[in-house]
Amino acid sequence: MTEAGAAPTRRPVRRSFAFEIGLIGLAALVLRVVYIVGAKRNDGIDITIGEQAGDQYYYSLAAEALAEGRGFVVPWFDTMTLPAADHPPLTALVATPASLLPGWSVMPQRLTMAVVGAAAVIVIGCLGRRLGGRRTGLVAGGLAAVAPALWINDGLIMSESLGVLTVAAVLLALYRWRDRPSVRRAAVVGLLCGFAVLARSEAALLAPVTIAPMLVWSGEVPGADRLRQIAAAGGATILVLAPWVLPNLIRFEEPVLLSTNDGLTLYGANCYPGVYEGDGIGRWTLTCPFSEDISGLDQSEVSSLYRQRAFETIGDHTDRLPAVVAARVGRVWSFYRPEQMISYNTGEGREPWASRAAVWGFYLLLVPAAAGAWLLRQHRVPLWPLLSQFVNVTLVAALFYGLTRFRISAEVALIVLAAVALSALWDRWRPPETAMVEQRHEVAA
C-alpha cells in the first residue's frame, strides 16, 4: 500500500525489441510503398524492347514465364522455349507469386520487393542489436528504413533487395556462430550463403572472403570441430545451389554454373575504346556485344564467345588496365564522376533525385561508420564480417565495372557501423540518471 496522499509510482512501459523493430519494419514498408506508388505508378515494362531493356525487365518477365509454367526460358516472347539462365533464380522466384495475380503484374512485383526490403530492415536491426545492444539495433533499423541506397532499389524488380536481405542474414548468422560455434550454426551460415548466391552471383565471394576466414582462423574451436563446422557450412551451401547448378550443366551446350551473364558482363566492361578511355572509362556498354553475330548459338555459347572477346581486349590493352580499374573502383564508391553515374542510373529505372539522395546518404554515413568500426575494435568485436563487404565490393568493381548498386553489401555494413557510433553518441549526451535506468532495463532484458 502507498502512504496517504502519495501518488502511486508507475514503472515505465518497456516494449520488446521484436515489437519495436517490427514497427520500424512496418514504417519502412510504408515508406517504400509510398515511393513506389508515387514515383512508379505509371512506370511499366515494354516487353517489345526485349533483351536490351535491362535486368529489371528480365526478372519481371522471367517471373511471368514461371507463373505460366514455362520454366526458366528466354522470357522476351511467349513463344520462346529456349533455356535461359541470365541471372540466378531467386529474384524471379520471389516475384512469381505476384505474377499469378490477375492482370499485368508489374506493380504487385514492385510491392513484393518492398516487402523484401522491409524484411531486410528488420534483419539489419537484429544485426545491429547483436553488435551493440538494443539501442544500436533500433538505430540500425531506423537508418536502414530511411537510407535512400536501400529503398531506391526496393522500387525496382531487381536482385538488390534480396541481396541486402540475404547478406544481412549471412552476417547475423556468422556473428551468432561466433558467439557459440557449433555445427548447426555453421550449417545455417552456409545455407544462407547459398541463398545469397542464388540472389546475386557476386555473393559467391562471401564464402572465401567473409565466411572462410572466420571459420578457418577461429582459435576458440578445436581442430576437429573446426573441420566439421567448415564441412557443414560448405555442404549446406552446395545443397542450396545444387538444384540450380546441376540442371544448368545439362540444359546448355557449354558448362553453366550460376548464370550465362558472365560473358556479357565481361565483354561489356572490356569494350575498346568505349569503356577503356574517355568519359565512359570504367563503365559498361552493349556496343561490342551487339556487334557480334550470335545467330544459332544458345546462351552458354554466346557467353563463351563474349568471354573470349573480353579476354582478347584485356590482352591487347593491358597498358590501360590500371586506369580502367581505378575508374571502376572510383565509380562504385561514388568518388569518381558521381553525377555521371546518377545519369547512368536512369536507364535502370532510378529517378535522378533518388540516386542523388543515395549518394549523399552514402557520404553522410562514412564518418560515423568509421567511428563505429573503431568502437567495435575497442570492445574486441570481430570486424572482419563487416569490413570484408568493402573488400568484396571493391573486388567486383575492379574485375567487372563500377556501378553504385554493386555496393549494396557494403551499405549494410555502413549502416550497422554508423548505428554503433550514433548509439554511443547518445550514451554520451543523455543525462546520467537516464543512463542508469536504461542500463538496468538492458540487464533485465
Coordinates of C-alpha atoms in Angstrom, one line a residue:
M1 CA 0.0 0.0 0.0
T2 CA 1.1 3.6 -0.6
E3 CA 1.1 6.3 2.0
A4 CA -1.9 8.6 2.2
G5 CA -1.7 11.4 -0.3
A6 CA 1.3 9.8 -2.1
A7 CA 0.8 9.3 -5.8
P8 CA 1.4 5.7 -6.9
T9 CA 4.6 5.2 -8.9
R10 CA 4.4 3.7 -12.4
R11 CA 7.1 1.7 -13.9
P12 CA 8.0 2.8 -17.4
V13 CA 6.5 0.5 -20.1
R14 CA 9.2 -1.4 -21.9
R15 CA 8.3 -2.9 -25.2
S16 CA 10.2 -5.9 -26.5
F17 CA 12.9 -5.4 -29.1
A18 CA 10.9 -7.6 -31.5
F19 CA 7.9 -5.3 -31.2
E20 CA 9.9 -2.1 -31.7
I21 CA 12.0 -3.4 -34.7
G22 CA 8.7 -4.7 -36.1
L23 CA 7.3 -1.2 -36.0
I24 CA 10.4 0.1 -37.7
G25 CA 10.0 -2.6 -40.4
L26 CA 6.4 -1.6 -40.9
A27 CA 7.4 2.1 -41.2
A28 CA 10.0 1.0 -43.8
L29 CA 7.3 -0.8 -45.8
V30 CA 5.0 2.2 -45.7
L31 CA 7.9 4.4 -47.0
R32 CA 8.7 2.0 -49.8
V33 CA 5.0 1.7 -50.8
V34 CA 4.6 5.5 -50.9
Y35 CA 7.7 5.8 -53.1
I36 CA 6.5 3.1 -55.5
V37 CA 3.0 4.4 -55.8
G38 CA 4.1 8.0 -56.0
A39 CA 7.1 7.6 -58.4
K40 CA 6.4 4.5 -60.3
R41 CA 2.7 4.1 -60.7
N42 CA 3.0 4.8 -64.5
D43 CA 6.4 3.1 -64.9
G44 CA 5.5 -0.1 -66.8
I45 CA 7.6 -2.6 -68.7
D46 CA 7.7 -2.7 -72.5
I47 CA 8.2 -6.3 -73.5
T48 CA 8.9 -5.3 -77.1
I49 CA 12.3 -3.9 -76.0
G50 CA 13.4 -7.4 -75.2
E51 CA 16.9 -8.2 -74.0
Q52 CA 18.0 -4.6 -74.5
A53 CA 15.7 -3.5 -71.7
G54 CA 17.9 -4.4 -68.8
D55 CA 17.9 -6.6 -65.7
Q56 CA 14.6 -5.3 -64.3
Y57 CA 12.8 -6.4 -67.4
Y58 CA 14.3 -9.8 -67.4
Y59 CA 13.3 -10.5 -63.8
S60 CA 9.8 -9.3 -64.3
L61 CA 9.2 -11.4 -67.5
A62 CA 11.1 -14.4 -66.0
A63 CA 8.6 -14.4 -63.1
E64 CA 5.8 -14.2 -65.7
A65 CA 7.2 -17.2 -67.5
L66 CA 7.5 -19.2 -64.3
A67 CA 3.9 -18.3 -63.4
E68 CA 2.8 -19.6 -66.7
G69 CA 4.6 -22.8 -66.1
R70 CA 7.2 -22.3 -68.9
G71 CA 10.2 -22.6 -66.5
F72 CA 13.4 -20.7 -66.9
V73 CA 13.3 -19.9 -70.6
V74 CA 14.1 -16.8 -72.7
P75 CA 11.2 -14.7 -71.4
W76 CA 11.0 -11.9 -74.0
F77 CA 8.2 -13.5 -76.0
D78 CA 5.6 -16.1 -75.1
T79 CA 6.6 -18.4 -77.9
M80 CA 10.2 -18.8 -76.7
T81 CA 11.2 -22.1 -75.2
L82 CA 15.0 -21.7 -75.3
P83 CA 16.6 -22.4 -71.9
A84 CA 17.8 -19.2 -70.1
A85 CA 20.0 -18.5 -67.1
D86 CA 20.7 -14.8 -67.5
H87 CA 20.7 -14.4 -63.7
P88 CA 20.5 -16.7 -60.7
P89 CA 16.8 -17.7 -60.0
L90 CA 15.9 -16.3 -56.5
T91 CA 14.6 -12.9 -57.6
A92 CA 12.4 -14.3 -60.3
L93 CA 11.1 -17.0 -57.9
V94 CA 10.2 -14.4 -55.3
A95 CA 8.4 -12.3 -57.8
T96 CA 6.4 -15.2 -59.3
P97 CA 3.5 -15.2 -56.7
A98 CA 2.7 -11.6 -57.8
S99 CA 2.7 -12.8 -61.4
L100 CA -0.1 -15.2 -60.5
L101 CA -2.5 -12.4 -59.8
P102 CA -4.9 -11.3 -62.5
G103 CA -3.8 -8.6 -64.8
W104 CA -0.4 -7.1 -65.5
S105 CA 1.8 -7.8 -62.6
V106 CA 4.5 -5.1 -62.6
M107 CA 3.1 -3.1 -59.6
P108 CA 2.5 -6.3 -57.5
Q109 CA 6.1 -7.3 -58.3
R110 CA 7.4 -4.0 -57.2
L111 CA 5.4 -4.2 -53.9
T112 CA 6.8 -7.7 -53.4
M113 CA 10.3 -6.2 -53.5
A114 CA 9.1 -3.5 -51.0
V115 CA 8.1 -6.3 -48.6
V116 CA 11.6 -7.9 -49.1
G117 CA 13.2 -4.5 -48.4
A118 CA 11.2 -4.1 -45.2
A119 CA 12.3 -7.6 -44.1
A120 CA 15.9 -6.6 -44.7
V121 CA 15.4 -3.6 -42.4
I122 CA 14.4 -5.9 -39.6
V123 CA 17.3 -8.2 -40.1
I124 CA 19.7 -5.3 -40.2
G125 CA 18.2 -4.1 -36.9
C126 CA 18.8 -7.6 -35.4
L127 CA 22.4 -7.5 -36.7
G128 CA 22.9 -4.1 -35.0
R129 CA 21.4 -5.4 -31.8
R130 CA 23.9 -8.3 -31.8
L131 CA 26.8 -6.0 -32.2
G132 CA 25.9 -3.1 -29.9
G133 CA 22.7 -3.9 -27.9
R134 CA 19.1 -2.9 -28.1
R135 CA 19.5 0.8 -29.0
T136 CA 22.1 0.1 -31.6
G137 CA 19.7 -2.4 -33.2
L138 CA 16.9 0.1 -33.3
V139 CA 19.1 2.8 -34.7
A140 CA 20.4 0.4 -37.4
G141 CA 16.9 -0.5 -38.3
G142 CA 15.9 3.2 -38.4
L143 CA 18.8 4.1 -40.6
A144 CA 18.1 1.1 -42.9
A145 CA 14.4 2.1 -43.1
V146 CA 15.2 5.6 -44.5
A147 CA 18.5 5.0 -46.3
P148 CA 17.9 6.0 -49.9
A149 CA 20.6 3.5 -51.1
L150 CA 18.2 0.7 -49.9
W151 CA 14.7 2.0 -50.8
I152 CA 15.7 3.2 -54.2
N153 CA 16.3 -0.5 -55.1
D154 CA 13.2 -1.7 -53.4
G155 CA 11.1 0.1 -56.0
L156 CA 12.6 -2.0 -58.8
I157 CA 12.1 -5.6 -59.8
M158 CA 15.8 -6.5 -59.4
S159 CA 18.0 -8.5 -57.2
E160 CA 19.4 -5.8 -54.9
S161 CA 16.5 -6.1 -52.4
L162 CA 17.1 -9.8 -51.9
G163 CA 20.9 -9.1 -52.0
V164 CA 20.5 -6.8 -49.0
L165 CA 18.3 -9.3 -47.1
T166 CA 20.5 -12.3 -47.7
V167 CA 23.8 -10.6 -47.0
A168 CA 22.4 -9.1 -43.7
A169 CA 21.1 -12.6 -42.8
V170 CA 24.5 -14.2 -43.5
L171 CA 26.3 -11.6 -41.4
L172 CA 23.8 -12.1 -38.5
A173 CA 24.2 -15.9 -38.7
L174 CA 28.0 -15.6 -38.8
Y175 CA 28.1 -13.4 -35.7
R176 CA 25.7 -15.8 -33.9
W177 CA 28.1 -18.6 -34.9
R178 CA 30.9 -16.6 -33.4
D179 CA 29.0 -16.3 -30.1
R180 CA 28.6 -20.0 -29.8
P181 CA 30.3 -22.1 -32.5
S182 CA 28.5 -25.3 -33.5
V183 CA 28.0 -27.5 -36.5
R184 CA 24.3 -26.4 -36.6
R185 CA 25.1 -22.7 -36.6
A186 CA 27.9 -23.2 -39.2
A187 CA 25.4 -25.0 -41.4
V188 CA 22.9 -22.1 -41.1
V189 CA 25.7 -19.7 -42.2
G190 CA 26.3 -21.9 -45.3
L191 CA 22.6 -22.3 -46.0
L192 CA 22.1 -18.5 -46.0
C193 CA 25.2 -18.0 -48.1
G194 CA 23.7 -20.3 -50.7
F195 CA 20.6 -18.2 -50.9
A196 CA 22.7 -15.1 -51.1
V197 CA 24.4 -16.5 -54.2
L198 CA 21.1 -17.5 -55.7
A199 CA 20.1 -13.9 -55.4
R200 CA 23.3 -12.3 -56.8
S201 CA 26.2 -14.2 -58.3
E202 CA 28.9 -11.9 -56.8
A203 CA 27.7 -13.0 -53.4
A204 CA 29.8 -16.1 -54.0
L205 CA 32.6 -14.0 -52.6
L206 CA 31.0 -14.3 -49.2
A207 CA 32.3 -17.9 -48.9
P208 CA 36.0 -17.4 -49.5
V209 CA 36.4 -13.7 -48.3
T210 CA 33.9 -13.3 -45.5
I211 CA 33.0 -16.7 -44.1
A212 CA 36.1 -18.9 -44.6
P213 CA 38.5 -16.6 -42.6
M214 CA 36.1 -16.6 -39.6
L215 CA 35.7 -20.4 -39.6
V216 CA 39.2 -21.4 -40.5
W217 CA 41.1 -19.0 -38.1
S218 CA 38.8 -19.3 -35.1
G219 CA 41.3 -20.2 -32.4
E220 CA 38.5 -20.9 -29.9
V221 CA 37.3 -24.0 -31.9
P222 CA 39.4 -27.2 -31.7
G223 CA 40.8 -28.5 -34.9
A224 CA 38.4 -31.5 -35.4
D225 CA 35.4 -29.5 -34.5
R226 CA 36.5 -26.7 -36.8
L227 CA 36.8 -29.1 -39.8
R228 CA 33.3 -30.4 -39.1
Q229 CA 31.9 -26.9 -39.0
I230 CA 33.7 -25.9 -42.2
A231 CA 32.3 -29.0 -43.9
A232 CA 28.8 -28.3 -42.6
A233 CA 28.9 -24.7 -43.9
G234 CA 30.3 -25.8 -47.3
G235 CA 27.9 -28.7 -47.6
A236 CA 24.9 -26.5 -46.8
T237 CA 25.9 -24.0 -49.4
I238 CA 26.3 -26.8 -52.0
L239 CA 22.9 -28.2 -51.0
V240 CA 21.2 -24.9 -51.7
L241 CA 23.0 -24.3 -55.0
A242 CA 22.7 -27.8 -56.4
P243 CA 19.0 -27.6 -57.7
W244 CA 20.0 -24.7 -59.8
V245 CA 23.6 -25.6 -60.9
L246 CA 23.0 -29.2 -61.8
P247 CA 20.2 -28.6 -64.4
N248 CA 22.3 -25.8 -65.9
L249 CA 25.2 -28.2 -66.5
I250 CA 22.7 -30.4 -68.5
R251 CA 20.5 -28.0 -70.4
F252 CA 23.2 -25.9 -72.1
E253 CA 25.8 -26.7 -74.7
E254 CA 28.6 -25.2 -72.6
P255 CA 29.0 -25.6 -68.9
V256 CA 27.0 -23.1 -66.9
L257 CA 27.0 -22.8 -63.1
L258 CA 25.2 -19.7 -61.8
S259 CA 24.5 -17.6 -64.8
T260 CA 25.1 -17.1 -68.5
N261 CA 25.6 -13.4 -67.9
D262 CA 29.3 -13.5 -67.1
G263 CA 30.4 -13.3 -70.7
L264 CA 28.1 -10.4 -71.5
T265 CA 29.3 -8.6 -68.3
L266 CA 33.0 -9.1 -69.1
Y267 CA 32.7 -8.1 -72.7
G268 CA 30.6 -5.0 -72.0
A269 CA 33.1 -4.0 -69.3
N270 CA 36.1 -4.5 -71.7
C271 CA 34.8 -2.9 -74.9
Y272 CA 37.5 -0.9 -76.5
P273 CA 37.6 2.1 -76.8
G274 CA 34.2 2.8 -75.2
V275 CA 34.9 1.9 -71.6
Y276 CA 38.7 2.0 -71.7
E277 CA 39.2 5.7 -72.2
G278 CA 37.3 9.0 -72.4
D279 CA 34.1 9.8 -70.5
G280 CA 33.0 6.2 -70.4
I281 CA 36.0 4.8 -68.7
G282 CA 35.2 2.2 -66.0
R283 CA 31.6 1.8 -67.2
W284 CA 29.8 -0.9 -69.2
T285 CA 28.3 -0.9 -72.7
L286 CA 26.4 -3.1 -75.1
T287 CA 28.2 -1.7 -78.1
C288 CA 30.7 -4.6 -78.5
P289 CA 28.4 -7.5 -77.6
F290 CA 25.7 -6.3 -80.0
S291 CA 28.3 -6.1 -82.8
E292 CA 28.8 -9.9 -82.7
D293 CA 26.9 -12.4 -84.8
I294 CA 25.4 -14.9 -82.3
S295 CA 22.8 -16.4 -84.6
G296 CA 22.3 -20.1 -83.9
L297 CA 24.1 -20.1 -80.5
D298 CA 22.5 -20.8 -77.2
Q299 CA 23.1 -18.6 -74.2
S300 CA 26.1 -20.6 -72.9
E301 CA 27.8 -20.5 -76.3
V302 CA 27.1 -16.8 -76.6
S303 CA 28.6 -16.3 -73.1
S304 CA 31.7 -18.3 -74.1
L305 CA 32.2 -16.2 -77.2
Y306 CA 31.8 -13.0 -75.2
R307 CA 34.3 -14.1 -72.6
Q308 CA 36.8 -14.9 -75.4
R309 CA 36.4 -11.4 -76.9
A310 CA 36.7 -9.8 -73.5
F311 CA 40.0 -11.6 -72.7
E312 CA 41.3 -10.6 -76.1
T313 CA 40.6 -7.0 -75.4
I314 CA 42.2 -7.2 -72.0
G315 CA 45.3 -8.8 -73.5
D316 CA 45.6 -6.2 -76.3
H317 CA 45.3 -3.2 -73.9
T318 CA 47.0 -4.2 -70.7
D319 CA 48.5 -0.7 -70.5
R320 CA 45.0 0.7 -70.0
L321 CA 44.0 -1.7 -67.2
P322 CA 45.4 0.4 -64.2
A323 CA 43.4 3.5 -65.3
V324 CA 40.3 1.4 -66.1
V325 CA 40.4 -0.4 -62.7
A326 CA 40.9 2.8 -60.8
A327 CA 37.9 4.4 -62.6
R328 CA 35.8 1.3 -61.8
V329 CA 36.6 1.4 -58.2
G330 CA 36.2 5.2 -58.0
R331 CA 32.7 4.8 -59.6
V332 CA 31.5 2.1 -57.3
W333 CA 32.4 4.2 -54.3
S334 CA 31.0 7.5 -55.8
F335 CA 34.4 9.2 -55.7
Y336 CA 34.7 9.4 -59.5
R337 CA 32.1 11.3 -61.6
P338 CA 29.2 10.5 -59.3
E339 CA 26.9 12.8 -61.3
Q340 CA 27.6 10.8 -64.4
M341 CA 26.6 7.6 -62.6
I342 CA 23.4 9.3 -61.4
S343 CA 22.5 9.9 -65.1
Y344 CA 23.5 6.4 -66.0
N345 CA 21.2 5.0 -63.3
T346 CA 18.1 6.4 -65.0
G347 CA 18.5 3.7 -67.6
E348 CA 17.7 1.2 -64.8
G349 CA 14.6 3.0 -63.6
R350 CA 16.1 5.1 -60.8
E351 CA 15.0 8.7 -60.6
P352 CA 17.9 11.3 -60.6
W353 CA 16.7 12.8 -57.3
A354 CA 16.6 9.4 -55.7
S355 CA 20.0 8.5 -57.0
R356 CA 21.4 11.8 -55.8
A357 CA 19.9 11.2 -52.3
A358 CA 21.5 7.7 -52.2
V359 CA 24.9 9.2 -53.0
W360 CA 24.7 11.9 -50.3
G361 CA 23.3 9.4 -47.8
F362 CA 26.4 7.2 -48.5
Y363 CA 28.7 10.2 -47.9
L364 CA 26.9 11.1 -44.6
L365 CA 27.4 7.5 -43.3
L366 CA 31.2 7.4 -43.9
V367 CA 32.4 9.3 -40.8
P368 CA 30.0 7.7 -38.3
A369 CA 30.7 4.2 -39.8
A370 CA 34.5 4.8 -39.3
A371 CA 33.8 5.8 -35.7
G372 CA 31.7 2.7 -35.2
A373 CA 34.4 0.4 -36.5
W374 CA 36.9 2.0 -34.1
L375 CA 34.4 1.5 -31.2
L376 CA 33.8 -2.2 -32.0
R377 CA 37.6 -2.7 -32.3
Q378 CA 38.0 -1.2 -28.8
H379 CA 35.4 -3.7 -27.5
R380 CA 37.2 -6.6 -29.3
V381 CA 34.2 -7.3 -31.5
P382 CA 35.3 -9.1 -34.7
L383 CA 35.2 -6.6 -37.5
W384 CA 36.0 -8.8 -40.5
P385 CA 32.5 -9.9 -41.4
L386 CA 31.6 -6.2 -41.9
L387 CA 34.9 -4.9 -43.3
S388 CA 35.0 -7.8 -45.8
Q389 CA 32.0 -6.3 -47.5
F390 CA 34.1 -3.4 -48.6
V391 CA 36.7 -5.8 -49.9
N392 CA 34.0 -7.8 -51.8
V393 CA 32.5 -4.7 -53.4
T394 CA 36.0 -3.4 -54.5
L395 CA 36.9 -6.8 -56.0
V396 CA 33.7 -6.9 -58.0
A397 CA 34.2 -3.4 -59.3
A398 CA 37.8 -4.0 -60.2
L399 CA 37.1 -7.2 -62.0
F400 CA 34.0 -6.0 -63.8
Y401 CA 32.8 -2.4 -63.7
G402 CA 31.8 0.3 -61.3
L403 CA 28.1 0.7 -60.6
T404 CA 26.8 2.1 -57.3
R405 CA 24.2 -0.6 -56.9
F406 CA 27.0 -3.1 -56.7
R407 CA 27.9 -1.8 -53.2
I408 CA 24.7 -3.0 -51.5
S409 CA 26.5 -5.4 -49.2
A410 CA 28.8 -2.6 -48.0
E411 CA 25.7 -0.4 -47.5
V412 CA 24.6 -2.9 -44.9
A413 CA 27.9 -2.7 -43.1
L414 CA 28.0 1.1 -43.3
I415 CA 24.5 1.3 -41.7
V416 CA 25.4 -1.0 -38.8
L417 CA 28.7 0.6 -38.1
A418 CA 27.2 4.1 -38.2
A419 CA 24.4 2.8 -35.8
V420 CA 27.1 1.7 -33.3
A421 CA 28.7 5.2 -33.3
L422 CA 25.3 7.1 -33.1
S423 CA 24.2 4.9 -30.2
A424 CA 27.4 5.6 -28.4
L425 CA 27.0 9.3 -29.0
W426 CA 23.5 9.1 -27.4
D427 CA 25.1 7.4 -24.4
R428 CA 27.5 10.3 -24.1
W429 CA 24.8 13.0 -24.3
R430 CA 22.0 11.6 -22.2
P431 CA 21.6 12.5 -18.5
P432 CA 23.4 10.2 -16.1
E433 CA 20.2 9.2 -14.3
T434 CA 18.6 8.2 -17.6
A435 CA 21.7 6.1 -18.5
M436 CA 21.4 4.2 -15.1
V437 CA 17.7 3.4 -15.7
E438 CA 18.3 2.2 -19.2
Q439 CA 21.2 0.2 -18.1
R440 CA 19.1 -1.7 -15.5
H441 CA 16.5 -2.4 -18.1
E442 CA 19.1 -3.7 -20.5
V443 CA 20.4 -6.1 -17.9
A444 CA 16.8 -7.2 -17.0
A445 CA 16.1 -7.9 -20.7

